[in-house]
Short mmCIF file of C-alpha atoms in Angstrom, two decimals:
data_model
loop_
_atom_site.label_atom_id
_atom_site.label_comp_id
_atom_site.label_asym_id
_atom_site.label_seq_id
_atom_site.Cartn_x
_atom_site.Cartn_y
_atom_site.Cartn_z
CA MET A 1026 -18.58 41.90 22.02
CA SER A 1027 -15.95 39.77 23.82
CA ASN A 1028 -16.78 37.09 26.58
CA GLY A 1029 -14.89 36.52 29.60
CA PHE A 1030 -11.41 37.68 30.91
CA SER A 1031 -9.06 38.69 28.19
CA ASP A 1032 -5.36 38.68 29.69
CA SER A 1033 -2.30 40.38 28.88
CA GLU A 1034 -1.76 38.12 26.16
CA PHE A 1035 -4.78 39.52 23.82
CA PHE A 1036 -2.79 42.87 23.41
CA ASN A 1037 0.94 41.29 22.54
CA PRO A 1038 1.43 42.82 19.07
CA ASP A 1039 2.99 39.29 18.34
CA ASN A 1040 -0.37 37.89 18.83
CA ALA A 1041 -1.91 38.21 15.41
CA GLU A 1042 -5.04 36.65 16.19
CA ALA A 1043 -5.79 39.16 18.67
CA LYS A 1044 -4.68 41.86 16.47
CA GLN A 1045 -7.13 40.84 14.21
CA LYS A 1046 -9.95 40.80 16.60
CA ARG A 1047 -8.62 44.47 18.04
CA GLU A 1048 -8.92 45.79 14.71
CA MET A 1049 -12.45 44.07 13.89
CA TYR A 1050 -13.92 45.18 17.20
CA ALA A 1051 -12.53 49.50 16.88
CA THR A 1052 -13.64 48.83 12.95
CA MET A 1053 -17.46 47.38 14.61
CA CYS A 1054 -17.40 50.33 16.66
CA MET A 1055 -16.55 52.65 14.28
CA GLU A 1056 -18.92 51.52 11.83
CA ASN A 1057 -21.98 51.53 14.53
CA MET A 1058 -21.29 55.06 15.14
CA LEU A 1059 -21.05 56.19 11.80
CA ASP A 1060 -24.41 54.29 11.17
CA ASP A 1061 -26.28 56.38 14.36
CA LEU A 1062 -24.75 59.87 13.06
CA LYS A 1063 -25.63 59.20 9.53
CA GLU A 1064 -29.40 57.99 10.81
CA SER A 1065 -29.32 61.00 13.33
CA ARG A 1066 -29.75 58.76 15.84
CA ILE A 1067 -27.13 60.74 17.54
CA ASN A 1068 -25.56 63.98 17.12
CA VAL A 1069 -22.27 63.40 18.34
CA GLY A 1070 -20.15 60.56 18.45
CA PHE A 1071 -16.88 59.29 20.82
CA LEU A 1072 -14.83 56.54 19.58
CA ASP A 1073 -13.22 55.46 23.07
CA ALA A 1074 -10.19 53.64 21.89
CA THR A 1075 -6.34 52.89 22.16
CA ASN A 1076 -5.73 54.11 18.87
CA SER A 1077 -1.67 54.04 19.31
CA THR A 1078 -0.31 53.42 16.07
CA LYS A 1079 -0.15 55.88 12.91
CA ASP A 1080 -1.80 52.77 10.86
CA ARG A 1081 -4.96 52.74 13.41
CA ARG A 1082 -5.41 56.11 13.61
CA ARG A 1083 -5.11 56.84 9.56
CA TYR A 1084 -7.63 53.97 9.48
CA MET A 1085 -10.14 54.99 12.00
CA LEU A 1086 -9.99 58.87 9.82
CA ASP A 1087 -10.40 56.98 6.48
CA LEU A 1088 -13.65 55.43 7.55
CA ILE A 1089 -14.89 58.91 8.73
CA GLN A 1090 -13.64 61.11 5.45
CA ASN A 1091 -14.91 57.79 3.24
CA ALA A 1092 -18.85 57.60 5.16
CA GLY A 1093 -20.63 58.72 2.63
CA PHE A 1094 -22.06 61.84 4.54
CA ASP A 1095 -21.05 65.35 5.53
CA ILE A 1096 -19.08 65.17 9.08
CA PRO A 1097 -18.42 68.68 9.84
CA ASN A 1098 -15.95 67.96 12.73
CA VAL A 1099 -13.93 65.48 13.92
CA PHE A 1100 -12.00 66.16 17.24
CA ILE A 1101 -8.74 63.64 18.13
CA LEU A 1102 -8.81 63.75 22.05
CA ASP A 1103 -5.27 62.63 22.83
CA ILE A 1104 -4.79 61.83 26.08
CA SER A 1105 -1.63 60.37 27.61
CA CYS A 1106 0.84 59.50 30.27
CA THR A 1107 4.60 59.41 30.88
CA GLU A 1108 5.51 60.21 34.45
CA GLY A 1109 6.53 57.18 36.06
CA LYS A 1110 4.70 57.79 39.19
CA LEU A 1111 1.62 58.41 37.61
CA VAL A 1112 2.00 55.09 35.06
CA ASN A 1113 2.31 52.76 38.23
CA TYR A 1114 -0.30 54.24 40.45
CA ASN A 1115 -2.40 54.31 37.48
CA ILE A 1116 -1.24 49.97 37.04
CA THR A 1117 -1.89 49.45 40.56
CA SER A 1118 -5.76 51.08 40.28
CA LYS A 1119 -6.52 48.95 36.90
CA ALA A 1120 -5.77 46.03 39.41
CA PHE A 1121 -9.25 46.94 41.14
CA ASN A 1122 -11.46 47.58 37.75
CA GLN A 1123 -13.83 45.26 36.30
CA ASP A 1124 -11.29 43.23 33.65
CA TYR A 1125 -9.67 42.04 36.86
CA GLN A 1126 -12.52 41.10 38.99
CA GLY A 1127 -12.17 37.86 41.11
CA LYS A 1128 -8.25 38.23 40.53
CA ASP A 1129 -5.73 38.37 43.23
CA ILE A 1130 -4.20 41.86 43.13
CA ALA A 1131 -0.47 40.86 42.67
CA THR A 1132 -1.34 38.54 39.63
CA SER A 1133 -3.71 41.57 37.90
CA ILE A 1134 -0.78 43.93 38.55
CA SER A 1135 1.77 42.07 36.96
CA ASP A 1136 -0.75 41.39 34.11
CA PHE A 1137 -1.81 44.69 33.90
CA LYS A 1138 2.36 45.69 33.45
CA ARG A 1139 2.55 43.29 30.57
CA ARG A 1140 -0.16 44.66 28.52
CA SER A 1141 1.20 48.27 29.23
CA GLU A 1142 4.69 46.96 27.72
CA HIS A 1143 2.70 45.59 24.62
CA TYR A 1144 1.49 48.57 24.27
CA TYR A 1145 4.34 50.68 24.30
CA ARG A 1146 5.90 48.25 22.05
CA VAL A 1147 3.97 49.58 19.15
CA PHE A 1148 2.78 53.00 20.79
CA GLU A 1149 3.48 56.10 18.03
CA PRO A 1150 2.69 59.47 19.62
CA LEU A 1151 0.12 61.37 17.69
CA SER A 1152 1.99 64.36 15.75
CA PRO A 1153 0.24 67.60 13.95
CA GLN A 1154 1.25 66.50 10.22
CA GLU A 1155 -0.89 63.27 10.55
CA ILE A 1156 -4.06 64.96 10.63
CA THR A 1157 -3.17 67.67 7.92
CA GLU A 1158 -4.43 65.70 5.16
CA TYR A 1159 -7.85 65.32 6.49
CA LYS A 1160 -10.36 68.05 6.33
CA ASN A 1161 -12.15 69.50 9.77
CA VAL A 1162 -10.09 67.00 12.09
CA ARG A 1163 -8.37 68.98 14.98
CA ARG A 1164 -6.40 67.57 18.03
CA LEU A 1165 -7.13 68.41 21.60
CA SER A 1166 -4.22 67.34 24.17
CA ILE A 1167 -4.26 65.97 28.14
CA GLN A 1168 -1.05 65.01 29.24
CA ASN A 1169 -0.25 63.56 32.94
CA GLY A 1170 -3.49 64.35 34.44
CA GLY A 1171 -3.62 67.81 32.97
CA LYS A 1172 -0.32 69.15 33.76
CA THR A 1173 0.45 70.06 30.29
CA PHE A 1174 -2.32 70.35 27.33
CA VAL A 1175 -2.79 71.15 23.71
CA ALA A 1176 -5.82 73.35 23.35
CA PRO A 1177 -6.78 76.40 21.11
CA ARG A 1178 -5.14 79.08 21.49
CA ASP A 1179 -6.67 82.77 22.92
CA GLY A 1180 -8.19 84.56 19.70
CA GLN A 1181 -9.17 81.38 18.05
CA GLU A 1182 -12.63 81.55 19.42
CA ASP A 1183 -14.66 83.08 17.07
CA SER A 1184 -13.67 80.35 14.13
CA MET A 1185 -14.55 77.69 16.97
CA CYS A 1186 -17.69 75.75 16.65
CA GLU A 1187 -19.86 75.31 20.04
CA VAL A 1188 -18.76 71.74 20.39
CA GLU A 1189 -14.91 72.56 20.05
CA LYS A 1190 -15.51 75.62 22.71
CA LEU A 1191 -16.83 72.81 25.03
CA LEU A 1192 -14.00 70.68 24.44
CA ALA A 1193 -11.63 73.38 24.62
CA ALA A 1194 -12.82 74.66 27.99
CA PHE A 1195 -13.26 70.89 28.99
CA VAL A 1196 -9.00 70.61 28.12
CA THR A 1197 -8.06 73.79 29.82
CA ASN A 1198 -10.01 73.42 33.07
CA TYR A 1199 -9.15 70.00 32.89
CA TYR A 1200 -6.28 70.12 35.91
CA LYS A 1201 -8.13 71.77 38.49
CA LEU A 1202 -11.54 69.91 37.93
CA TYR A 1203 -9.95 66.58 37.97
CA GLY A 1204 -6.13 66.97 38.10
CA GLU A 1205 -5.79 68.05 41.24
CA ARG A 1206 -7.63 65.45 42.94
CA TYR A 1207 -5.71 62.70 40.65
CA HIS A 1208 -2.70 63.93 41.63
CA ALA A 1209 -3.53 64.39 45.14
CA ALA A 1210 -4.36 60.49 45.35
CA VAL A 1211 -1.43 59.35 43.99
CA GLU A 1212 0.66 61.32 46.47
CA GLU A 1213 -1.55 59.59 49.37
CA PHE A 1214 -0.61 56.39 47.31
CA TYR A 1215 2.95 56.58 47.48
CA ASN A 1216 2.84 58.45 51.32
CA PHE A 1217 0.99 54.85 52.38
CA ALA A 1218 2.94 52.48 50.15
CA PHE A 1219 6.15 53.98 50.96
CA GLY A 1220 6.01 56.62 53.86
CA ASN A 1221 6.95 59.62 52.82
CA GLY A 1222 6.62 58.92 48.96
CA ILE A 1223 9.01 58.68 46.33
#
């Protein structure tokens, strides 16, 4: 969809032109996914997007609810990172991803920090009340690499579809499967960078 490198200015909430493009891309992705579901080209769809505001989430859910065909289950997988140590590690790691290919590390880290600052300026945490007005929408959550999570409680399995059971198992076991390794990498990074971590 987009050609070339987009620096942090593309994510500046005061940049009206960039905001319009971000909304357009999110809408296009959702509409393409809904069309694929409607035409049975796929059975399960994932919208991987930074839906960081109530307005964006409401708009995406409205597109689903008004798609013109039945979508029996909608799951919001809410992934967040709030620990400063983890955030700094993630920012440093981003300097090596495709967005910053060919850029020097210091410039990349500085740019992604600004991108994160833009994100947090408008960020609105997802609340359970947001989704109560929509049918068949449920929330699962992973915070700080799986240290805390929100998943269906024990005893609810009988009312869960197979996809929800799989997602609940993924969320519940995330720390053991991925989080421990992630947190170990964070500690190794800080030990290497600062001697004994922080």
